[in-house]
């Protein structure tokens, strides 16, 4: 922590501030410049509330210099994490595509979609069995029956399974059927839940909160890693801004920023990021071009009759076209898509 | 739902769009203007995803005209809700003040603070026993022991208790000790939890999500009301904007907006809204001036040694001064503070 | 500037970074902690682009410690500025009310409105003669004829005049008729214009840009002050956020923040801040409660037929009621409204 | 305009509202549903302030259905605009690259950079002669001398010239030297200036305001087109959001959104969009992948000694690498880069 003092401050006041820092357990280095005296407060207090110092009389500004996360930082693991899920490597040279409908509806639906996305090169089948909905009056998902259908369809086409888990009570059942557990944007700062996930045995894909800074997102990942589960994949899915032409503003720049700050893989969800079918493909291309390790794409064989989010689901033909395009784009940066 | 068609659209295409609307169960009223044909689609489909129509060829714009919430809307209860909690009326003519520390630390601490805030006119004692913290390495609260201390201190000074409940597993124990259960900003869209609260027996204070629109906030309240618990109090506590001079930007305008749209009482939490002690009082005054039904204020007898959020807690003397000021302000709009 | 180095950095690399800082003319203080080496770079380079250091290999973070503005900072003038405009003091103990229509339309209109706002206690008459409009097809103002009417109506009722100047070519003519020149939100970062205003002879009211941080706003004020015109009044009028229930989100917290950082007076414009008549009064009250030095309010004797912004203009009776309320609120903090 | 009335409204009140609409010159179509009566108000009033109707008693919501811009809309010119600037087509199949330093500093500098960017495939040379700077104490540009150098360097390497014009007084001189005049983000809503540009003879590149919605941006373009200058190129350069890890948040989704709403070409400026060199290339790739018609890139032969924005300027080698990558990406969508 760096404490910048007001210019013209009296020596007595400087000493008082140093004493307070000592009382909080900090070592203090003092450096006196022409205009400002600056104190470096050194100590191992990641959770220290620096506003306590900011409020002291004579203090002009306080700057935290240690990042609040450790296990998620690239400094901790400079080479980058690669997770091997039954032979599929996330975070490696290949860009991994995960696709499927918003909600699991019927076995017939899932088999149709699984066949299509497999054909085009997807490695994971997605589909929601527990649905968080803004309105209490909307379709809420099939529950465990949905998970069974999802697993069966994935297995039939040699796909892996990714699906959302919404709270602690669902972890056990979702772990039974899923290869990756997806954590929704609204749960990104549900800390008791994050701690539970830290004890889970399956990899976790942590979506960015709609209003979360990248630093807060990495702090939430830290909760899971510090609980013992090191297989965390980040997922950018759009942030809230003043622009209303799109449902969210997909923060493509988060991809290179996360790559620099953290060793964790990051994938992109353009379906939620943009929220309407006709602009999903350009955003999928942009995400791969920016360096994403994978894509999560909503695909439905009959979006007009989907029980949820049909409007942002691609038709299988569109998905196939998208795959052709991202395959070329991946090559531009020395990567590949199956 | 109003469906605005593109100008110059062919009659055949208009009929196709009308057919799709009929298939979704809507009655359609057609009105043809000079430039645009407009379809009014009437039906009882609060959960219908209007993007499905937006994507149809020939459609220029779709506008939802029924608000997605019902039980929370002022149309449902024009006179405004007043909740009577053991004789204290929230939403009535009196502006109710709730005060206390961020975290319950010790019995001695709680008694000292309870005495002070009671003296100045507070009606509720606040204090956290379960603490959601951004960092997994921070103080996480005393749990049920904290609740016992909180209740004891409140009873000793004839105060009511408000405290946060963080997930379903805590509802039973918090209901035992609290008069109002507070739901934190990060749980505002935790829908499974909101459903659980709909079955709870105690009133709920629902904080606004840091990136939630007012409409989304009222939808979350709808989850609780539709579950059977009609005693919901809203709490504005700051939203996330580009401004970094303050921790959040307190949306004072939400107070008159909510008052017009909903019958539910709304209180303000300037301590979290502004995040630093020296600006809490001006924001508390502003909230009362704008028509808030109450204030939630962090007060600590020794903020410099508080285990959490000391930097935004008022000293008892500051709280007493604030009370004097808001007492005069309330009179300016025909209300009063005890 | 504080330069935090990466942990584990080699001594050679540290020396390289220090050399670069020396080359840029900085004095460097080095302080070596357990985890981090921190360099304090001292020098008089307010315009130095700290990203140049941020990009050096081995640098973890760079923190600017001198605020980029000087003349506008409270450190420069701790007691606060009070501007005396023909006996009316802005920034003093009295809260100054400025009121009138959005646009000057006719002499009859201006006389009617001037009489009404004077009766209720306003000290300034506002009205636009040059109108910046989002659409090129909207009413663009009466120009100098409008200024003449405005001055005449103000003089007839012993009011002072505030009106907007939109570009350099209008400064001379506006100075002839106005007591304060108002700079619109879209011009806040029009730097060539700000320099011109630095040479103007009349006080300037600088509205906050819709997306400007408080620091950027003070930097823009610095442009005017550094040009020689020290009479700058700030005006908060709402910022752009994700919330769409109101036209802008009025940042009431900017009032206490500016009061702490700067000596310049700050007034509030709730008419633009909230954008719709029925919520102007609560926001006016909130601004005074938070410590604003004045209010700028749109009032029209016949808002339904106003040529612009009728929907956010108060009826004279509403203005009179607002004045009664803010008069009481001002007393709560030891101030007064005429 | 669609006017949704409150449910349960009396017939008398409906008639009053219809009368007001008639008085404003609207034709009214009434449609009565089960829950709501809806009025379609038809008329040619692009500038009508719909809040005037919103405030009428009995009105629940008002929805504007005609977009406020015409000449810029794709409906006006479905095939898309292509501007031919001396044989270089902007908006066509080729993705056009514009590159050069932030500021023109010396002839030697400009020749070095022009040679490098030409080699790698750029078609335009950029460089600022008039610099808008946040601080009044920063380097403000060389003025006309800078323009002469810029033109000379461009001509020497068969490049076209793009450079910023900051206000009306500079239009004549900039037109003498530039092929495209660039309008900065802070001038996007400087309407008097936009009108002047409507009469200019050279194409204009209009940068998006930092807080401008896409609709407002197109309205600003409308100002220029309605003045008679139809050659407007849009430029996305990042918007302001809550995220502070990047200087701005580049809104890549604006590219497909603008392509759908308007016929105007859109290019991307990742140097300002991301603000730091090491992330410019991923964002350049993303913009091309999303469908941008061109890129504006800051390149400097010696960024460490650049007089402005060195930290976001690419080294010539990095620019060359970027060109190789975007060349492949363009092919993925059937386009090419020279």
PDB file of N, CA, C and O in Angstrom, chain A residues 47 51-52 55 133-138 140 167 186 189-192 195 211 216 219 222-223 240 247 275-276 304 309 311-312, chain B residues 47 51-52 55 133-138 140 167 186 189-192 195 211 213 216 219 222-223 240 247 275-276 304 309 311-312:
ATOM      1  N   UNK A  47      -6.555  -8.371   2.986  1.00  0.00           N
ATOM      2  CA  UNK A  47      -7.936  -7.965   3.239  1.00  0.00           C
ATOM      3  C   UNK A  47      -8.032  -6.596   3.915  1.00  0.00           C
ATOM      4  O   UNK A  47      -9.109  -6.148   4.280  1.00  0.00           O
ATOM      5  N   UNK A  51      -9.435   2.200   2.938  1.00  0.00           N
ATOM      6  CA  UNK A  51     -10.171   3.439   3.212  1.00  0.00           C
ATOM      7  C   UNK A  51      -9.897   3.943   4.630  1.00  0.00           C
ATOM      8  O   UNK A  51     -10.041   5.120   4.924  1.00  0.00           O
ATOM      9  N   UNK A  52      -9.496   3.020   5.524  1.00  0.00           N
ATOM     10  CA  UNK A  52      -9.194   3.443   6.896  1.00  0.00           C
ATOM     11  C   UNK A  52      -8.039   4.432   6.919  1.00  0.00           C
ATOM     12  O   UNK A  52      -7.974   5.287   7.801  1.00  0.00           O
ATOM     13  N   UNK A  55      -8.937   8.029   5.165  1.00  0.00           N
ATOM     14  CA  UNK A  55      -9.701   8.992   5.960  1.00  0.00           C
ATOM     15  C   UNK A  55      -8.837   9.755   6.956  1.00  0.00           C
ATOM     16  O   UNK A  55      -9.294  10.718   7.562  1.00  0.00           O
ATOM     17  N   UNK A 133     -34.556 -17.628 -14.342  1.00  0.00           N
ATOM     18  CA  UNK A 133     -35.329 -16.763 -15.228  1.00  0.00           C
ATOM     19  C   UNK A 133     -35.696 -15.470 -14.527  1.00  0.00           C
ATOM     20  O   UNK A 133     -36.066 -15.475 -13.349  1.00  0.00           O
ATOM     21  N   UNK A 134     -35.620 -14.383 -15.245  1.00  0.00           N
ATOM     22  CA  UNK A 134     -35.930 -13.076 -14.666  1.00  0.00           C
ATOM     23  C   UNK A 134     -37.363 -13.019 -14.149  1.00  0.00           C
ATOM     24  O   UNK A 134     -37.652 -12.381 -13.151  1.00  0.00           O
ATOM     25  N   UNK A 135     -38.269 -13.718 -14.838  1.00  0.00           N
ATOM     26  CA  UNK A 135     -39.666 -13.690 -14.416  1.00  0.00           C
ATOM     27  C   UNK A 135     -40.041 -14.987 -13.708  1.00  0.00           C
ATOM     28  O   UNK A 135     -39.691 -16.074 -14.169  1.00  0.00           O
ATOM     29  N   UNK A 136     -40.764 -14.890 -12.599  1.00  0.00           N
ATOM     30  CA  UNK A 136     -41.187 -16.106 -11.897  1.00  0.00           C
ATOM     31  C   UNK A 136     -42.225 -16.891 -12.698  1.00  0.00           C
ATOM     32  O   UNK A 136     -42.559 -18.012 -12.343  1.00  0.00           O
ATOM     33  N   UNK A 137     -42.725 -16.303 -13.772  1.00  0.00           N
ATOM     34  CA  UNK A 137     -43.787 -16.950 -14.540  1.00  0.00           C
ATOM     35  C   UNK A 137     -43.244 -17.690 -15.765  1.00  0.00           C
ATOM     36  O   UNK A 137     -43.995 -18.201 -16.577  1.00  0.00           O
ATOM     37  N   UNK A 138     -41.918 -17.761 -15.964  1.00  0.00           N
ATOM     38  CA  UNK A 138     -41.321 -18.405 -17.144  1.00  0.00           C
ATOM     39  C   UNK A 138     -40.958 -19.870 -16.882  1.00  0.00           C
ATOM     40  O   UNK A 138     -40.842 -20.302 -15.738  1.00  0.00           O
ATOM     41  N   UNK A 140     -38.977 -23.092 -16.113  1.00  0.00           N
ATOM     42  CA  UNK A 140     -37.863 -23.183 -15.175  1.00  0.00           C
ATOM     43  C   UNK A 140     -36.969 -24.418 -15.367  1.00  0.00           C
ATOM     44  O   UNK A 140     -36.104 -24.688 -14.536  1.00  0.00           O
ATOM     45  N   UNK A 167     -27.342 -23.737  -7.543  1.00  0.00           N
ATOM     46  CA  UNK A 167     -27.020 -23.561  -6.126  1.00  0.00           C
ATOM     47  C   UNK A 167     -26.483 -24.847  -5.543  1.00  0.00           C
ATOM     48  O   UNK A 167     -26.422 -25.881  -6.200  1.00  0.00           O
ATOM     49  N   UNK A 186     -25.262 -14.348 -12.569  1.00  0.00           N
ATOM     50  CA  UNK A 186     -25.869 -13.808 -11.336  1.00  0.00           C
ATOM     51  C   UNK A 186     -25.313 -14.462 -10.080  1.00  0.00           C
ATOM     52  O   UNK A 186     -25.572 -14.018  -8.978  1.00  0.00           O
ATOM     53  N   UNK A 189     -20.893 -13.604  -7.698  1.00  0.00           N
ATOM     54  CA  UNK A 189     -20.445 -13.140  -6.384  1.00  0.00           C
ATOM     55  C   UNK A 189     -21.259 -13.758  -5.253  1.00  0.00           C
ATOM     56  O   UNK A 189     -21.384 -13.185  -4.178  1.00  0.00           O
ATOM     57  N   UNK A 190     -21.771 -14.948  -5.492  1.00  0.00           N
ATOM     58  CA  UNK A 190     -22.474 -15.705  -4.449  1.00  0.00           C
ATOM     59  C   UNK A 190     -21.403 -16.507  -3.714  1.00  0.00           C
ATOM     60  O   UNK A 190     -21.099 -17.654  -4.044  1.00  0.00           O
ATOM     61  N   UNK A 191     -20.799 -15.870  -2.701  1.00  0.00           N
ATOM     62  CA  UNK A 191     -19.562 -16.418  -2.150  1.00  0.00           C
ATOM     63  C   UNK A 191     -19.722 -17.739  -1.435  1.00  0.00           C
ATOM     64  O   UNK A 191     -18.837 -18.582  -1.474  1.00  0.00           O
ATOM     65  N   UNK A 192     -20.861 -17.932  -0.750  1.00  0.00           N
ATOM     66  CA  UNK A 192     -21.012 -19.227  -0.072  1.00  0.00           C
ATOM     67  C   UNK A 192     -21.046 -20.349  -1.118  1.00  0.00           C
ATOM     68  O   UNK A 192     -20.474 -21.419  -0.924  1.00  0.00           O
ATOM     69  N   UNK A 195     -17.591 -21.103  -2.465  1.00  0.00           N
ATOM     70  CA  UNK A 195     -16.824 -21.962  -1.549  1.00  0.00           C
ATOM     71  C   UNK A 195     -17.217 -23.423  -1.721  1.00  0.00           C
ATOM     72  O   UNK A 195     -16.360 -24.309  -1.680  1.00  0.00           O
ATOM     73  N   UNK A 211     -21.985  -6.853 -14.144  1.00  0.00           N
ATOM     74  CA  UNK A 211     -21.384  -5.580 -13.755  1.00  0.00           C
ATOM     75  C   UNK A 211     -20.071  -5.782 -13.027  1.00  0.00           C
ATOM     76  O   UNK A 211     -19.618  -4.920 -12.290  1.00  0.00           O
ATOM     77  N   UNK A 216     -12.699  -8.171 -10.062  1.00  0.00           N
ATOM     78  CA  UNK A 216     -13.677  -8.862  -9.205  1.00  0.00           C
ATOM     79  C   UNK A 216     -13.935 -10.293  -9.688  1.00  0.00           C
ATOM     80  O   UNK A 216     -14.145 -11.214  -8.895  1.00  0.00           O
ATOM     81  N   UNK A 219     -11.206 -12.379  -8.551  1.00  0.00           N
ATOM     82  CA  UNK A 219     -11.370 -12.630  -7.113  1.00  0.00           C
ATOM     83  C   UNK A 219     -12.361 -13.762  -6.877  1.00  0.00           C
ATOM     84  O   UNK A 219     -12.186 -14.572  -5.971  1.00  0.00           O
ATOM     85  N   UNK A 222     -10.758 -16.884  -7.511  1.00  0.00           N
ATOM     86  CA  UNK A 222      -9.864 -17.167  -6.378  1.00  0.00           C
ATOM     87  C   UNK A 222     -10.591 -17.939  -5.264  1.00  0.00           C
ATOM     88  O   UNK A 222     -10.013 -18.803  -4.613  1.00  0.00           O
ATOM     89  N   UNK A 223     -11.865 -17.583  -5.026  1.00  0.00           N
ATOM     90  CA  UNK A 223     -12.658 -18.317  -4.028  1.00  0.00           C
ATOM     91  C   UNK A 223     -12.677 -19.817  -4.337  1.00  0.00           C
ATOM     92  O   UNK A 223     -12.545 -20.647  -3.453  1.00  0.00           O
ATOM     93  N   UNK A 240     -22.937  -4.859 -18.662  1.00  0.00           N
ATOM     94  CA  UNK A 240     -24.009  -3.872 -18.774  1.00  0.00           C
ATOM     95  C   UNK A 240     -23.411  -2.486 -18.994  1.00  0.00           C
ATOM     96  O   UNK A 240     -22.566  -2.037 -18.226  1.00  0.00           O
ATOM     97  N   UNK A 247     -28.368  -6.402 -26.097  1.00  0.00           N
ATOM     98  CA  UNK A 247     -28.798  -6.737 -24.731  1.00  0.00           C
ATOM     99  C   UNK A 247     -27.693  -6.436 -23.722  1.00  0.00           C
ATOM    100  O   UNK A 247     -27.944  -5.908 -22.650  1.00  0.00           O
ATOM    101  N   UNK A 275     -27.134 -11.333 -27.658  1.00  0.00           N
ATOM    102  CA  UNK A 275     -28.560 -11.499 -27.364  1.00  0.00           C
ATOM    103  C   UNK A 275     -29.497 -11.581 -28.545  1.00  0.00           C
ATOM    104  O   UNK A 275     -30.706 -11.662 -28.353  1.00  0.00           O
ATOM    105  N   UNK A 276     -29.000 -11.568 -29.767  1.00  0.00           N
ATOM    106  CA  UNK A 276     -29.913 -11.723 -30.900  1.00  0.00           C
ATOM    107  C   UNK A 276     -29.171 -12.418 -32.035  1.00  0.00           C
ATOM    108  O   UNK A 276     -28.017 -12.128 -32.329  1.00  0.00           O
ATOM    109  N   UNK A 304     -37.567 -21.180 -33.452  1.00  0.00           N
ATOM    110  CA  UNK A 304     -38.847 -20.479 -33.326  1.00  0.00           C
ATOM    111  C   UNK A 304     -39.758 -21.139 -32.309  1.00  0.00           C
ATOM    112  O   UNK A 304     -40.710 -20.529 -31.824  1.00  0.00           O
ATOM    113  N   UNK A 309     -34.957 -18.530 -25.024  1.00  0.00           N
ATOM    114  CA  UNK A 309     -33.829 -17.933 -25.753  1.00  0.00           C
ATOM    115  C   UNK A 309     -33.720 -18.355 -27.214  1.00  0.00           C
ATOM    116  O   UNK A 309     -32.619 -18.314 -27.792  1.00  0.00           O
ATOM    117  N   UNK A 311     -34.495 -16.764 -29.691  1.00  0.00           N
ATOM    118  CA  UNK A 311     -34.106 -15.610 -30.508  1.00  0.00           C
ATOM    119  C   UNK A 311     -32.601 -15.425 -30.618  1.00  0.00           C
ATOM    120  O   UNK A 311     -32.122 -14.755 -31.516  1.00  0.00           O
ATOM    121  N   UNK A 312     -31.858 -16.029 -29.685  1.00  0.00           N
ATOM    122  CA  UNK A 312     -30.407 -15.892 -29.794  1.00  0.00           C
ATOM    123  C   UNK A 312     -29.741 -17.207 -30.197  1.00  0.00           C
ATOM    124  O   UNK A 312     -28.512 -17.293 -30.244  1.00  0.00           O
TER     125      UNK A 312
ATOM    126  N   UNK B  47     -44.458 -13.869 -20.152  1.00  0.00           N
ATOM    127  CA  UNK B  47     -43.096 -14.400 -20.316  1.00  0.00           C
ATOM    128  C   UNK B  47     -42.688 -14.537 -21.781  1.00  0.00           C
ATOM    129  O   UNK B  47     -41.632 -15.073 -22.089  1.00  0.00           O
ATOM    130  N   UNK B  51     -38.215 -11.052 -28.705  1.00  0.00           N
ATOM    131  CA  UNK B  51     -37.177 -11.102 -29.742  1.00  0.00           C
ATOM    132  C   UNK B  51     -37.560 -12.079 -30.853  1.00  0.00           C
ATOM    133  O   UNK B  51     -37.083 -11.965 -31.974  1.00  0.00           O
ATOM    134  N   UNK B  52     -38.436 -13.058 -30.547  1.00  0.00           N
ATOM    135  CA  UNK B  52     -38.869 -14.017 -31.573  1.00  0.00           C
ATOM    136  C   UNK B  52     -39.599 -13.304 -32.703  1.00  0.00           C
ATOM    137  O   UNK B  52     -39.561 -13.753 -33.851  1.00  0.00           O
ATOM    138  N   UNK B  55     -37.169 -10.806 -34.884  1.00  0.00           N
ATOM    139  CA  UNK B  55     -36.316 -11.414 -35.904  1.00  0.00           C
ATOM    140  C   UNK B  55     -37.061 -11.742 -37.191  1.00  0.00           C
ATOM    141  O   UNK B  55     -36.448 -12.095 -38.198  1.00  0.00           O
ATOM    142  N   UNK B 133     -18.059 -11.458   1.616  1.00  0.00           N
ATOM    143  CA  UNK B 133     -16.856 -10.635   1.412  1.00  0.00           C
ATOM    144  C   UNK B 133     -16.240 -10.924   0.054  1.00  0.00           C
ATOM    145  O   UNK B 133     -16.153 -12.079  -0.361  1.00  0.00           O
ATOM    146  N   UNK B 134     -15.785  -9.887  -0.594  1.00  0.00           N
ATOM    147  CA  UNK B 134     -15.182 -10.028  -1.918  1.00  0.00           C
ATOM    148  C   UNK B 134     -13.952 -10.937  -1.870  1.00  0.00           C
ATOM    149  O   UNK B 134     -13.683 -11.686  -2.793  1.00  0.00           O
ATOM    150  N   UNK B 135     -13.238 -10.892  -0.797  1.00  0.00           N
ATOM    151  CA  UNK B 135     -12.031 -11.718  -0.681  1.00  0.00           C
ATOM    152  C   UNK B 135     -12.292 -12.912   0.219  1.00  0.00           C
ATOM    153  O   UNK B 135     -12.871 -12.784   1.294  1.00  0.00           O
ATOM    154  N   UNK B 136     -11.835 -14.103  -0.202  1.00  0.00           N
ATOM    155  CA  UNK B 136     -12.006 -15.288   0.647  1.00  0.00           C
ATOM    156  C   UNK B 136     -11.144 -15.223   1.905  1.00  0.00           C
ATOM    157  O   UNK B 136     -11.292 -16.048   2.796  1.00  0.00           O
ATOM    158  N   UNK B 137     -10.253 -14.239   1.961  1.00  0.00           N
ATOM    159  CA  UNK B 137      -9.335 -14.165   3.096  1.00  0.00           C
ATOM    160  C   UNK B 137      -9.812 -13.172   4.170  1.00  0.00           C
ATOM    161  O   UNK B 137      -9.105 -12.903   5.129  1.00  0.00           O
ATOM    162  N   UNK B 138     -11.008 -12.584   4.018  1.00  0.00           N
ATOM    163  CA  UNK B 138     -11.509 -11.588   4.975  1.00  0.00           C
ATOM    164  C   UNK B 138     -12.392 -12.209   6.063  1.00  0.00           C
ATOM    165  O   UNK B 138     -12.884 -13.334   5.914  1.00  0.00           O
ATOM    166  N   UNK B 140     -15.433 -13.346   8.124  1.00  0.00           N
ATOM    167  CA  UNK B 140     -16.681 -13.824   7.536  1.00  0.00           C
ATOM    168  C   UNK B 140     -17.881 -13.805   8.510  1.00  0.00           C
ATOM    169  O   UNK B 140     -18.943 -14.351   8.186  1.00  0.00           O
ATOM    170  N   UNK B 167     -28.170 -17.154   2.369  1.00  0.00           N
ATOM    171  CA  UNK B 167     -28.708 -18.223   1.525  1.00  0.00           C
ATOM    172  C   UNK B 167     -29.774 -19.004   2.278  1.00  0.00           C
ATOM    173  O   UNK B 167     -30.025 -18.787   3.450  1.00  0.00           O
ATOM    174  N   UNK B 186     -25.839  -8.740  -4.076  1.00  0.00           N
ATOM    175  CA  UNK B 186     -25.372  -9.821  -4.956  1.00  0.00           C
ATOM    176  C   UNK B 186     -26.377 -10.962  -5.052  1.00  0.00           C
ATOM    177  O   UNK B 186     -26.232 -11.855  -5.875  1.00  0.00           O
ATOM    178  N   UNK B 189     -30.665 -11.257  -7.793  1.00  0.00           N
ATOM    179  CA  UNK B 189     -31.195 -12.081  -8.874  1.00  0.00           C
ATOM    180  C   UNK B 189     -30.895 -13.562  -8.662  1.00  0.00           C
ATOM    181  O   UNK B 189     -30.802 -14.332  -9.619  1.00  0.00           O
ATOM    182  N   UNK B 190     -30.779 -13.953  -7.403  1.00  0.00           N
ATOM    183  CA  UNK B 190     -30.610 -15.356  -7.053  1.00  0.00           C
ATOM    184  C   UNK B 190     -32.017 -15.927  -6.911  1.00  0.00           C
ATOM    185  O   UNK B 190     -32.605 -15.955  -5.827  1.00  0.00           O
ATOM    186  N   UNK B 191     -32.572 -16.399  -8.034  1.00  0.00           N
ATOM    187  CA  UNK B 191     -34.008 -16.660  -8.070  1.00  0.00           C
ATOM    188  C   UNK B 191     -34.452 -17.819  -7.203  1.00  0.00           C
ATOM    189  O   UNK B 191     -35.540 -17.789  -6.634  1.00  0.00           O
ATOM    190  N   UNK B 192     -33.626 -18.863  -7.076  1.00  0.00           N
ATOM    191  CA  UNK B 192     -34.068 -19.959  -6.206  1.00  0.00           C
ATOM    192  C   UNK B 192     -34.177 -19.453  -4.763  1.00  0.00           C
ATOM    193  O   UNK B 192     -35.103 -19.806  -4.038  1.00  0.00           O
ATOM    194  N   UNK B 195     -37.328 -17.379  -4.267  1.00  0.00           N
ATOM    195  CA  UNK B 195     -38.510 -18.229  -4.077  1.00  0.00           C
ATOM    196  C   UNK B 195     -38.606 -18.720  -2.643  1.00  0.00           C
ATOM    197  O   UNK B 195     -39.692 -18.778  -2.065  1.00  0.00           O
ATOM    198  N   UNK B 211     -26.001  -3.581 -10.627  1.00  0.00           N
ATOM    199  CA  UNK B 211     -26.198  -3.267 -12.049  1.00  0.00           C
ATOM    200  C   UNK B 211     -27.634  -3.535 -12.471  1.00  0.00           C
ATOM    201  O   UNK B 211     -27.911  -3.731 -13.643  1.00  0.00           O
ATOM    202  N   UNK B 213     -31.461  -2.661 -13.268  1.00  0.00           N
ATOM    203  CA  UNK B 213     -32.388  -1.581 -13.560  1.00  0.00           C
ATOM    204  C   UNK B 213     -33.505  -1.627 -12.526  1.00  0.00           C
ATOM    205  O   UNK B 213     -33.717  -2.647 -11.860  1.00  0.00           O
ATOM    206  N   UNK B 216     -35.836  -4.485 -13.276  1.00  0.00           N
ATOM    207  CA  UNK B 216     -35.362  -5.807 -12.842  1.00  0.00           C
ATOM    208  C   UNK B 216     -35.498  -5.985 -11.333  1.00  0.00           C
ATOM    209  O   UNK B 216     -35.794  -7.076 -10.838  1.00  0.00           O
ATOM    210  N   UNK B 219     -38.942  -6.806 -10.601  1.00  0.00           N
ATOM    211  CA  UNK B 219     -39.188  -8.206 -10.980  1.00  0.00           C
ATOM    212  C   UNK B 219     -38.708  -9.149  -9.895  1.00  0.00           C
ATOM    213  O   UNK B 219     -39.334 -10.173  -9.628  1.00  0.00           O
ATOM    214  N   UNK B 222     -41.103  -9.170  -7.229  1.00  0.00           N
ATOM    215  CA  UNK B 222     -42.257  -9.962  -7.671  1.00  0.00           C
ATOM    216  C   UNK B 222     -42.084 -11.447  -7.336  1.00  0.00           C
ATOM    217  O   UNK B 222     -43.043 -12.130  -6.987  1.00  0.00           O
ATOM    218  N   UNK B 223     -40.844 -11.949  -7.457  1.00  0.00           N
ATOM    219  CA  UNK B 223     -40.578 -13.348  -7.086  1.00  0.00           C
ATOM    220  C   UNK B 223     -40.990 -13.609  -5.640  1.00  0.00           C
ATOM    221  O   UNK B 223     -41.583 -14.621  -5.322  1.00  0.00           O
ATOM    222  N   UNK B 240     -23.463   0.758 -10.183  1.00  0.00           N
ATOM    223  CA  UNK B 240     -22.120   0.846 -10.755  1.00  0.00           C
ATOM    224  C   UNK B 240     -22.162   1.726 -12.005  1.00  0.00           C
ATOM    225  O   UNK B 240     -22.944   1.495 -12.905  1.00  0.00           O
ATOM    226  N   UNK B 247     -17.421   4.873  -4.410  1.00  0.00           N
ATOM    227  CA  UNK B 247     -17.429   3.420  -4.595  1.00  0.00           C
ATOM    228  C   UNK B 247     -18.550   3.015  -5.543  1.00  0.00           C
ATOM    229  O   UNK B 247     -18.375   2.198  -6.435  1.00  0.00           O
ATOM    230  N   UNK B 275     -19.858   4.895   0.347  1.00  0.00           N
ATOM    231  CA  UNK B 275     -18.674   4.094   0.667  1.00  0.00           C
ATOM    232  C   UNK B 275     -17.581   4.778   1.464  1.00  0.00           C
ATOM    233  O   UNK B 275     -16.537   4.181   1.700  1.00  0.00           O
ATOM    234  N   UNK B 276     -17.785   6.023   1.881  1.00  0.00           N
ATOM    235  CA  UNK B 276     -16.754   6.652   2.705  1.00  0.00           C
ATOM    236  C   UNK B 276     -17.424   7.642   3.647  1.00  0.00           C
ATOM    237  O   UNK B 276     -18.313   8.392   3.274  1.00  0.00           O
ATOM    238  N   UNK B 304     -12.346   2.946  13.743  1.00  0.00           N
ATOM    239  CA  UNK B 304     -10.961   2.653  13.373  1.00  0.00           C
ATOM    240  C   UNK B 304     -10.569   1.222  13.703  1.00  0.00           C
ATOM    241  O   UNK B 304      -9.604   0.698  13.171  1.00  0.00           O
ATOM    242  N   UNK B 309     -15.685  -2.576   7.178  1.00  0.00           N
ATOM    243  CA  UNK B 309     -16.352  -1.353   6.726  1.00  0.00           C
ATOM    244  C   UNK B 309     -16.282  -0.194   7.710  1.00  0.00           C
ATOM    245  O   UNK B 309     -17.145   0.692   7.689  1.00  0.00           O
ATOM    246  N   UNK B 311     -14.518   2.270   7.552  1.00  0.00           N
ATOM    247  CA  UNK B 311     -14.305   3.526   6.834  1.00  0.00           C
ATOM    248  C   UNK B 311     -15.602   4.189   6.407  1.00  0.00           C
ATOM    249  O   UNK B 311     -15.630   5.373   6.097  1.00  0.00           O
ATOM    250  N   UNK B 312     -16.687   3.410   6.355  1.00  0.00           N
ATOM    251  CA  UNK B 312     -17.949   4.043   5.969  1.00  0.00           C
ATOM    252  C   UNK B 312     -18.911   4.158   7.150  1.00  0.00           C
ATOM    253  O   UNK B 312     -20.046   4.580   6.976  1.00  0.00           O
TER     254      UNK B 312
END
